[in-house]
Amino acid sequence: MGNKQTIFTQEQLDAYQDCTFFTRKEILRLFYRYRDLAPQLVPLDYTNKPAVTLPYELIGSMPELKDNPFRQRIAEVFSEHGDGNMTLDDFLDMFSVLSEMAPRDLKAYYAFKIYDFNNDDYICKSDLEKTVNKLTRNELTPEEVSLVCEKVIYEADVDNDGKLSLTDFQHMIVRAPDFLSTFHIRI
Amino acid sequence: EDKEEDESKEEDNGNQQNRASRRKNYQRKNRDGKKAREEGSQKKDRGKTAPTKDQKESENKGKKTTKRGKEGENKQKKDRKNSTSSASSNSSDEESLSEEELAMLKEQVEQKKKLISTMRTKPWRMVKKLSVLREAQDFVEKFEGALGKGKGKKLYAYKMMMAKKWVKFKRDFENFKTQCIPWEMKIKEVESHFGSSVASYFIFLRWMYGVNLVLFGLIFGLVIIPEVLMGMPYGSLPRKTVPRAEQATAMDFSVLWDFEGYIKYSALFYGYYNNQRTIGWLKYRLPMAYFMVGISVFGYSLMVVIRSMARNANESTADGDDDNFIFSWKMFTSWDYLIGNPETADNKFASITTSFKESIVDEQESNKDENIHLRRFLRVLANVLIICCLCGSGYLIYFVVKRSQTFSKMQNVGWYERNEVEIVMSLLGMFCPPLFETIAALENYHPRIGLKWQLGRIFALFLGNLYTFLLALMDDVNEKLAEEDVVKNITHWTLLSYHNSSAGNDSTVTPPPLDPADVPRGPCWETTVGIEFVRLTVSDILVTYITILVGDFIRACFVRFVNYCWCWDLEAGFPSYAEFDISGNVLGLVFNQGMIWMGSFYAPGLVGINVLRLLTSMYFQCWAVMSSNVPHERVFKASKSNNFYMGLLLLILFLSLLPVAYTIMSLPPSFDCGPFSGKKRMYDVIQETIELDFPLFVAKIFSYVANPGLIIPAILLMV
């Protein structure tokens, strides 16, 4: 195929193709999307791996993410230091996991991390409350929120520790019929 | 490495070479800073050995601790072993040791390769993935060379090279394939506005377009093109010419619209094809090709549908009606990440809130008693009503088809009478589903279950209509077959009398052949069937487009512009904007495909019409959805809906195969039209080809194989 691009070396492109679910053309397209967020910050030559990080505000303003109530958590999970500022590698990683081709288990792993707001490797009641409030934009009363969270813990908590571990979450989510189709961003 | 050490210890027979290699292993571990006690034994050994071993040790000390170094050591070790003179017993031991190590290495290389191929599914940071990938790739590259030493080295290296080339080729091919997929951006736009369920219809449409394109290529390339290029031209044979009586009106638009006139006598329909065994200078066996293409259309469709179902089945898991995780699933899977539009997002937030509130209410009221008897009675009543509707619509179609047969015998039929059948069928398809929905309100099911019932009923409606139509058509065909005998006689006598009369005038001049337009024609039933299907498809297309135009677009215009001067809020109340009816559209698509499958054997041009239809549908419906529809308020699909629709498609495939197979197997082809004319049955063409074209022994083989005594056990074995 036409190897006229000078952004990446061929080895870099091959390595990206091995590490993500994207084809060569898609990777280049994603690079241009990344660059379009801040053309003055992102160089056109990535052969010597420049350490460029885009701040969260730019990532969160992308059309695919700007209406998503969990965009901040998504950016935080995939960013290097957990602050939402993403390098190109993180960017590619994020869209690879959220793409159509990613398997269920991989998505479940990252979904768990996204919904774990306090990063303690458990989804506890406060995490659930935050999730519900984000989903309903605070339209439910506190009693309703509390009821929902208790029901969720009752349904999914298998080891009975009052919070959801990764195994509890995976056990619950792999049975969900809509998970693969909703946890998906097309870019 | 521990394993290596143990195994080398076991094999050690006190042989000096082995001890040297063992020492090397120990030294390596020392450098890794792991085992100190080996140092003691190492020193002991050093005391006993000759200076050459010291040389080796010092060389080894100089090496790095990377895997590359290990490989280098192995190479060096083998070189040294080869260079030092050794007894034959020594060499056999060294072979077995290196074999052990080889096997281990091979295993490690395989592991690394597996890691490389599944790298993208690992839940690691990209940086980590890249570095592990590089490490694994380097390891594989270094050791692949080493593994090739000894027996079969060249073959191994060749195999590795081919494997690499194959991986590269597959990757390039995947890249190419994704580039070829059309309409990706269009679908993405629809997805961001309407969510994944509406977009799934368009993805299904695109898939059907691909399948139809392949079928079109098959039929066009193998049947129509050879006929057009190499067959006899228009006007040369009776079957290829418009009869004298019809020639006056053959170019009229109304006649062409009914697919009579010049269109009927063209390569688009069965009747045009000649039954010459071979045509043109290529000796292309057209009748055989026609038959095989007809069969392979079904075969290919079957393969593609089943493959798609298998792929979907891998992804979907347990029952979506599982009650155990209602709240969890609502919380974690209700937000559609594909949404990229503020209005849709607002809608989604509202629907999620409503959904939570409803579930909370359900939860609190779950102990309430319901009146089971009343509910059961209402459900039975609803089902009875619906069955009445279905029977009524079936009878209506039968009646209308019978009437159209009497019409076709009359002269001066109006436009309505000619098209009555198609109009009635399309109207039924348009009005019955909403009727079913209103009746189903009696049943009071959970919406997801209610949706399934609704889909099942619409399916039954379409199926009943289609089969009634077919039955009525079969009556028609049988009538035509009876007519044929009569016409055959007439034709025979006409030709005979013509020859006699022209020969009687002047016996020296050979009589001019009868003009093809004047030869009396048989009632080619296959072409009639083909024409019926084409007309049905075209009217179906038109009705669909008009429904969308009126039902969605005009309605949206009305609501938007008349709202200013209307008493109540048109947008919020009745009629408001239309929602995109996913299930209705998908079923329409599935049934359309069924009709294509049924009709394509008798009208090869039908698939081309369908390809055009799907293409325009894509653009038209995308435009209509974006301009006149609003996202659904309640969003749920029938669970595992992808496989549900594929299952429907499979069922329709079988159901449309049945009539075609029946007609091929049991009805005699017309005597004067089509590629099988003159034969007793259509499948005789296979026998003919085997007898005449293949060498003798093939025919013998086939006659043995076709023995029922052989076939039945074979089938039983497969079962």
mmCIF file of C-alpha atoms in Angstrom, chain B residues 150-380:
data_model
loop_
_atom_site.group_PDB
_atom_site.id
_atom_site.type_symbol
_atom_site.label_atom_id
_atom_site.label_comp_id
_atom_site.label_asym_id
_atom_site.label_seq_id
_atom_site.Cartn_x
_atom_site.Cartn_y
_atom_site.Cartn_z
ATOM 1 C CA GLY B 150 20.045 -29.371 12.578
ATOM 2 C CA LYS B 151 17.481 -31.462 10.809
ATOM 3 C CA GLY B 152 15.181 -29.792 8.329
ATOM 4 C CA LYS B 153 16.698 -26.385 8.841
ATOM 5 C CA LYS B 154 15.979 -25.109 5.354
ATOM 6 C CA LEU B 155 12.414 -26.294 5.437
ATOM 7 C CA TYR B 156 11.827 -24.665 8.800
ATOM 8 C CA ALA B 157 13.256 -21.356 7.666
ATOM 9 C CA TYR B 158 11.118 -21.502 4.552
ATOM 10 C CA LYS B 159 8.014 -22.243 6.588
ATOM 11 C CA MET B 160 8.719 -19.296 8.876
ATOM 12 C CA MET B 161 9.206 -16.975 5.960
ATOM 13 C CA MET B 162 5.934 -18.081 4.391
ATOM 14 C CA ALA B 163 4.153 -17.646 7.712
ATOM 15 C CA LYS B 164 5.451 -14.091 7.985
ATOM 16 C CA LYS B 165 4.415 -13.286 4.445
ATOM 17 C CA TRP B 166 0.982 -14.725 5.134
ATOM 18 C CA VAL B 167 0.538 -12.551 8.223
ATOM 19 C CA LYS B 168 1.540 -9.494 6.251
ATOM 20 C CA PHE B 169 -0.826 -10.420 3.435
ATOM 21 C CA LYS B 170 -3.705 -10.927 5.826
ATOM 22 C CA ARG B 171 -3.054 -7.561 7.401
ATOM 23 C CA ASP B 172 -2.981 -5.804 4.038
ATOM 24 C CA PHE B 173 -6.140 -7.579 3.020
ATOM 25 C CA GLU B 174 -7.910 -6.485 6.224
ATOM 26 C CA ASN B 175 -6.799 -2.932 5.558
ATOM 27 C CA PHE B 176 -8.163 -3.154 2.045
ATOM 28 C CA LYS B 177 -11.455 -4.649 3.166
ATOM 29 C CA THR B 178 -12.170 -1.919 5.710
ATOM 30 C CA GLN B 179 -11.484 0.683 3.052
ATOM 31 C CA CYS B 180 -14.096 -0.871 0.806
ATOM 32 C CA ILE B 181 -16.936 -0.685 3.279
ATOM 33 C CA PRO B 182 -19.267 2.064 2.090
ATOM 34 C CA TRP B 183 -21.427 4.507 3.971
ATOM 35 C CA GLU B 184 -19.492 4.344 7.215
ATOM 36 C CA MET B 185 -19.796 8.061 7.900
ATOM 37 C CA LYS B 186 -23.466 8.094 7.032
ATOM 38 C CA ILE B 187 -24.208 5.354 9.491
ATOM 39 C CA LYS B 188 -22.120 7.062 12.119
ATOM 40 C CA GLU B 189 -24.204 10.196 11.733
ATOM 41 C CA VAL B 190 -27.419 8.250 12.151
ATOM 42 C CA GLU B 191 -25.939 6.476 15.145
ATOM 43 C CA SER B 192 -24.953 9.656 16.902
ATOM 44 C CA HIS B 193 -28.446 11.050 16.513
ATOM 45 C CA PHE B 194 -30.578 7.995 17.059
ATOM 46 C CA GLY B 195 -28.542 5.480 18.948
ATOM 47 C CA SER B 196 -27.374 2.026 18.115
ATOM 48 C CA SER B 197 -30.737 0.347 17.590
ATOM 49 C CA VAL B 198 -31.804 2.503 14.656
ATOM 50 C CA ALA B 199 -28.324 2.274 13.179
ATOM 51 C CA SER B 200 -28.508 -1.510 13.382
ATOM 52 C CA TYR B 201 -31.203 -1.387 10.687
ATOM 53 C CA PHE B 202 -28.879 0.506 8.370
ATOM 54 C CA ILE B 203 -26.043 -1.863 9.089
ATOM 55 C CA PHE B 204 -28.370 -4.736 8.195
ATOM 56 C CA LEU B 205 -29.354 -2.922 5.004
ATOM 57 C CA ARG B 206 -25.730 -2.487 4.068
ATOM 58 C CA TRP B 207 -25.056 -6.179 4.661
ATOM 59 C CA MET B 208 -28.003 -7.143 2.447
ATOM 60 C CA TYR B 209 -26.693 -4.822 -0.218
ATOM 61 C CA GLY B 210 -23.379 -6.691 -0.170
ATOM 62 C CA VAL B 211 -25.081 -10.084 -0.460
ATOM 63 C CA ASN B 212 -27.292 -8.917 -3.301
ATOM 64 C CA LEU B 213 -24.335 -7.426 -5.101
ATOM 65 C CA VAL B 214 -22.601 -10.801 -5.094
ATOM 66 C CA LEU B 215 -25.750 -12.559 -6.312
ATOM 67 C CA PHE B 216 -26.139 -9.955 -9.008
ATOM 68 C CA GLY B 217 -22.560 -10.485 -10.107
ATOM 69 C CA LEU B 218 -23.136 -14.236 -10.326
ATOM 70 C CA ILE B 219 -26.324 -14.001 -12.344
ATOM 71 C CA PHE B 220 -25.227 -11.136 -14.520
ATOM 72 C CA GLY B 221 -21.810 -12.518 -15.291
ATOM 73 C CA LEU B 222 -22.716 -16.138 -15.825
ATOM 74 C CA VAL B 223 -26.147 -15.961 -17.394
ATOM 75 C CA ILE B 224 -27.149 -12.609 -18.795
ATOM 76 C CA ILE B 225 -23.860 -11.491 -20.319
ATOM 77 C CA PRO B 226 -23.182 -14.748 -22.199
ATOM 78 C CA GLU B 227 -26.702 -14.709 -23.533
ATOM 79 C CA VAL B 228 -26.469 -11.116 -24.674
ATOM 80 C CA LEU B 229 -23.023 -11.501 -26.180
ATOM 81 C CA MET B 230 -23.118 -14.967 -27.651
ATOM 82 C CA GLY B 231 -26.742 -15.994 -27.927
ATOM 83 C CA MET B 232 -29.024 -15.475 -30.876
ATOM 84 C CA PRO B 233 -30.097 -11.857 -31.189
ATOM 85 C CA TYR B 234 -33.550 -10.443 -30.724
ATOM 86 C CA GLY B 235 -35.962 -11.350 -33.475
ATOM 87 C CA SER B 236 -34.228 -14.478 -34.664
ATOM 88 C CA LEU B 237 -36.341 -16.989 -32.817
ATOM 89 C CA PRO B 238 -40.017 -17.073 -31.969
ATOM 90 C CA ARG B 239 -39.305 -16.955 -28.261
ATOM 91 C CA LYS B 240 -37.188 -13.863 -28.631
ATOM 92 C CA THR B 241 -39.679 -11.844 -30.655
ATOM 93 C CA VAL B 242 -42.720 -9.897 -29.706
ATOM 94 C CA PRO B 243 -45.717 -11.682 -31.294
ATOM 95 C CA ARG B 244 -47.303 -9.938 -34.264
ATOM 96 C CA ALA B 245 -50.485 -9.270 -32.379
ATOM 97 C CA GLU B 246 -48.723 -7.344 -29.642
ATOM 98 C CA GLN B 247 -46.222 -5.472 -31.739
ATOM 99 C CA ALA B 248 -48.370 -2.443 -32.154
ATOM 100 C CA THR B 249 -48.411 -1.679 -28.439
ATOM 101 C CA ALA B 250 -45.067 -3.171 -27.463
ATOM 102 C CA MET B 251 -43.363 0.184 -26.873
ATOM 103 C CA ASP B 252 -46.133 1.864 -24.929
ATOM 104 C CA PHE B 253 -45.166 3.006 -21.478
ATOM 105 C CA SER B 254 -48.149 1.415 -19.821
ATOM 106 C CA VAL B 255 -47.319 -1.896 -21.428
ATOM 107 C CA LEU B 256 -43.668 -1.592 -20.436
ATOM 108 C CA TRP B 257 -44.648 -0.689 -16.900
ATOM 109 C CA ASP B 258 -46.517 -3.977 -16.674
ATOM 110 C CA PHE B 259 -43.376 -5.686 -17.869
ATOM 111 C CA GLU B 260 -44.963 -6.823 -21.100
ATOM 112 C CA GLY B 261 -43.944 -5.777 -24.565
ATOM 113 C CA TYR B 262 -40.255 -5.491 -25.302
ATOM 114 C CA ILE B 263 -39.234 -6.043 -21.699
ATOM 115 C CA LYS B 264 -40.962 -9.396 -21.561
ATOM 116 C CA TYR B 265 -38.995 -10.568 -24.547
ATOM 117 C CA SER B 266 -35.596 -9.601 -23.238
ATOM 118 C CA ALA B 267 -32.812 -11.277 -21.287
ATOM 119 C CA LEU B 268 -34.448 -10.179 -18.060
ATOM 120 C CA PHE B 269 -36.903 -13.028 -18.142
ATOM 121 C CA TYR B 270 -36.726 -16.763 -18.387
ATOM 122 C CA GLY B 271 -38.577 -17.049 -21.658
ATOM 123 C CA TYR B 272 -35.910 -15.313 -23.705
ATOM 124 C CA TYR B 273 -33.272 -17.969 -23.281
ATOM 125 C CA ASN B 274 -32.693 -20.525 -25.962
ATOM 126 C CA ASN B 275 -32.357 -24.190 -25.238
ATOM 127 C CA GLN B 276 -29.284 -24.635 -27.436
ATOM 128 C CA ARG B 277 -26.900 -26.813 -25.538
ATOM 129 C CA THR B 278 -23.882 -24.693 -26.289
ATOM 130 C CA ILE B 279 -23.716 -21.148 -27.597
ATOM 131 C CA GLY B 280 -21.036 -19.112 -29.266
ATOM 132 C CA TRP B 281 -17.476 -19.988 -30.115
ATOM 133 C CA LEU B 282 -16.674 -20.699 -26.448
ATOM 134 C CA LYS B 283 -19.196 -23.530 -26.450
ATOM 135 C CA TYR B 284 -20.661 -22.031 -23.331
ATOM 136 C CA ARG B 285 -23.258 -24.380 -21.896
ATOM 137 C CA LEU B 286 -25.983 -21.893 -21.212
ATOM 138 C CA PRO B 287 -28.816 -24.117 -19.942
ATOM 139 C CA MET B 288 -26.428 -25.854 -17.566
ATOM 140 C CA ALA B 289 -25.089 -22.530 -16.392
ATOM 141 C CA TYR B 290 -28.592 -21.198 -15.865
ATOM 142 C CA PHE B 291 -29.517 -24.164 -13.729
ATOM 143 C CA MET B 292 -26.316 -24.131 -11.683
ATOM 144 C CA VAL B 293 -26.491 -20.389 -11.094
ATOM 145 C CA GLY B 294 -30.058 -20.772 -9.878
ATOM 146 C CA ILE B 295 -28.942 -23.390 -7.370
ATOM 147 C CA SER B 296 -25.830 -21.528 -6.291
ATOM 148 C CA VAL B 297 -27.856 -18.383 -5.560
ATOM 149 C CA PHE B 298 -29.576 -20.311 -2.800
ATOM 150 C CA GLY B 299 -26.393 -22.043 -1.751
ATOM 151 C CA TYR B 300 -24.442 -18.831 -1.398
ATOM 152 C CA SER B 301 -27.237 -17.088 0.463
ATOM 153 C CA LEU B 302 -27.519 -20.010 2.868
ATOM 154 C CA MET B 303 -23.799 -19.995 3.540
ATOM 155 C CA VAL B 304 -23.641 -16.287 4.113
ATOM 156 C CA VAL B 305 -26.638 -16.204 6.468
ATOM 157 C CA ILE B 306 -25.398 -19.110 8.549
ATOM 158 C CA ARG B 307 -21.924 -17.643 8.782
ATOM 159 C CA SER B 308 -23.358 -14.366 9.958
ATOM 160 C CA MET B 309 -25.508 -16.126 12.543
ATOM 161 C CA ALA B 310 -22.536 -18.051 13.859
ATOM 162 C CA ARG B 311 -20.583 -14.866 14.246
ATOM 163 C CA ASN B 312 -23.429 -13.185 16.082
ATOM 164 C CA ALA B 313 -23.996 -16.190 18.285
ATOM 165 C CA ASN B 314 -20.441 -15.896 19.582
ATOM 166 C CA GLU B 315 -21.077 -12.416 20.829
ATOM 167 C CA SER B 316 -24.461 -12.698 22.378
ATOM 168 C CA THR B 317 -24.844 -14.658 25.566
ATOM 169 C CA ALA B 318 -27.637 -15.494 27.929
ATOM 170 C CA ASP B 319 -31.258 -14.568 27.849
ATOM 171 C CA GLY B 320 -31.997 -10.883 27.743
ATOM 172 C CA ASP B 321 -35.155 -11.495 29.690
ATOM 173 C CA ASP B 322 -33.104 -12.470 32.693
ATOM 174 C CA ASP B 323 -34.690 -10.807 35.663
ATOM 175 C CA ASN B 324 -31.738 -11.067 37.941
ATOM 176 C CA PHE B 325 -29.840 -7.977 36.958
ATOM 177 C CA ILE B 326 -32.464 -5.427 36.020
ATOM 178 C CA PHE B 327 -31.061 -2.555 38.003
ATOM 179 C CA SER B 328 -27.431 -3.397 37.350
ATOM 180 C CA TRP B 329 -27.947 -3.530 33.621
ATOM 181 C CA LYS B 330 -29.947 -0.349 33.691
ATOM 182 C CA MET B 331 -27.153 1.358 35.483
ATOM 183 C CA PHE B 332 -24.217 0.124 33.456
ATOM 184 C CA THR B 333 -25.563 -0.511 29.973
ATOM 185 C CA SER B 334 -28.299 2.022 29.431
ATOM 186 C CA TRP B 335 -26.137 4.907 28.350
ATOM 187 C CA ASP B 336 -25.441 4.604 24.617
ATOM 188 C CA TYR B 337 -21.840 5.739 24.063
ATOM 189 C CA LEU B 338 -22.554 6.283 20.390
ATOM 190 C CA ILE B 339 -24.660 9.372 21.082
ATOM 191 C CA GLY B 340 -22.987 12.488 19.779
ATOM 192 C CA ASN B 341 -25.774 14.987 19.669
ATOM 193 C CA PRO B 342 -27.117 17.174 22.502
ATOM 194 C CA GLU B 343 -30.773 16.699 21.636
ATOM 195 C CA THR B 344 -30.438 12.951 21.572
ATOM 196 C CA ALA B 345 -28.495 13.071 24.812
ATOM 197 C CA ASP B 346 -31.302 15.025 26.455
ATOM 198 C CA ASN B 347 -33.751 12.490 25.225
ATOM 199 C CA LYS B 348 -31.626 9.690 26.536
ATOM 200 C CA PHE B 349 -31.279 11.250 29.966
ATOM 201 C CA ALA B 350 -35.044 11.637 30.136
ATOM 202 C CA SER B 351 -35.685 8.072 29.069
ATOM 203 C CA ILE B 352 -33.170 6.678 31.542
ATOM 204 C CA THR B 353 -34.757 8.659 34.346
ATOM 205 C CA THR B 354 -38.208 7.434 33.386
ATOM 206 C CA SER B 355 -36.935 3.892 33.150
ATOM 207 C CA PHE B 356 -35.418 4.027 36.625
ATOM 208 C CA LYS B 357 -38.578 5.498 38.085
ATOM 209 C CA GLU B 358 -40.666 2.794 36.479
ATOM 210 C CA SER B 359 -38.432 0.058 37.782
ATOM 211 C CA ILE B 360 -38.561 1.530 41.252
ATOM 212 C CA VAL B 361 -42.335 1.600 41.101
ATOM 213 C CA ASP B 362 -42.454 -1.955 39.799
ATOM 214 C CA GLU B 363 -40.163 -3.019 42.596
ATOM 215 C CA GLN B 364 -42.367 -1.441 45.218
ATOM 216 C CA GLU B 365 -45.550 -2.842 43.781
ATOM 217 C CA SER B 366 -44.219 -6.284 43.030
ATOM 218 C CA ASN B 367 -46.314 -7.805 45.745
ATOM 219 C CA LYS B 368 -49.565 -6.587 44.365
ATOM 220 C CA ASP B 369 -52.028 -9.252 43.269
ATOM 221 C CA GLU B 370 -53.208 -9.177 39.710
ATOM 222 C CA ASN B 371 -56.369 -10.559 38.342
ATOM 223 C CA ILE B 372 -54.980 -13.499 36.452
ATOM 224 C CA HIS B 373 -58.235 -14.672 34.987
ATOM 225 C CA LEU B 374 -59.142 -11.377 33.450
ATOM 226 C CA ARG B 375 -55.674 -11.068 31.976
ATOM 227 C CA ARG B 376 -55.817 -14.551 30.465
ATOM 228 C CA PHE B 377 -59.234 -13.947 29.002
ATOM 229 C CA LEU B 378 -58.133 -10.697 27.428
ATOM 230 C CA ARG B 379 -55.077 -12.339 25.920
ATOM 231 C CA VAL B 380 -57.069 -15.185 24.429
#
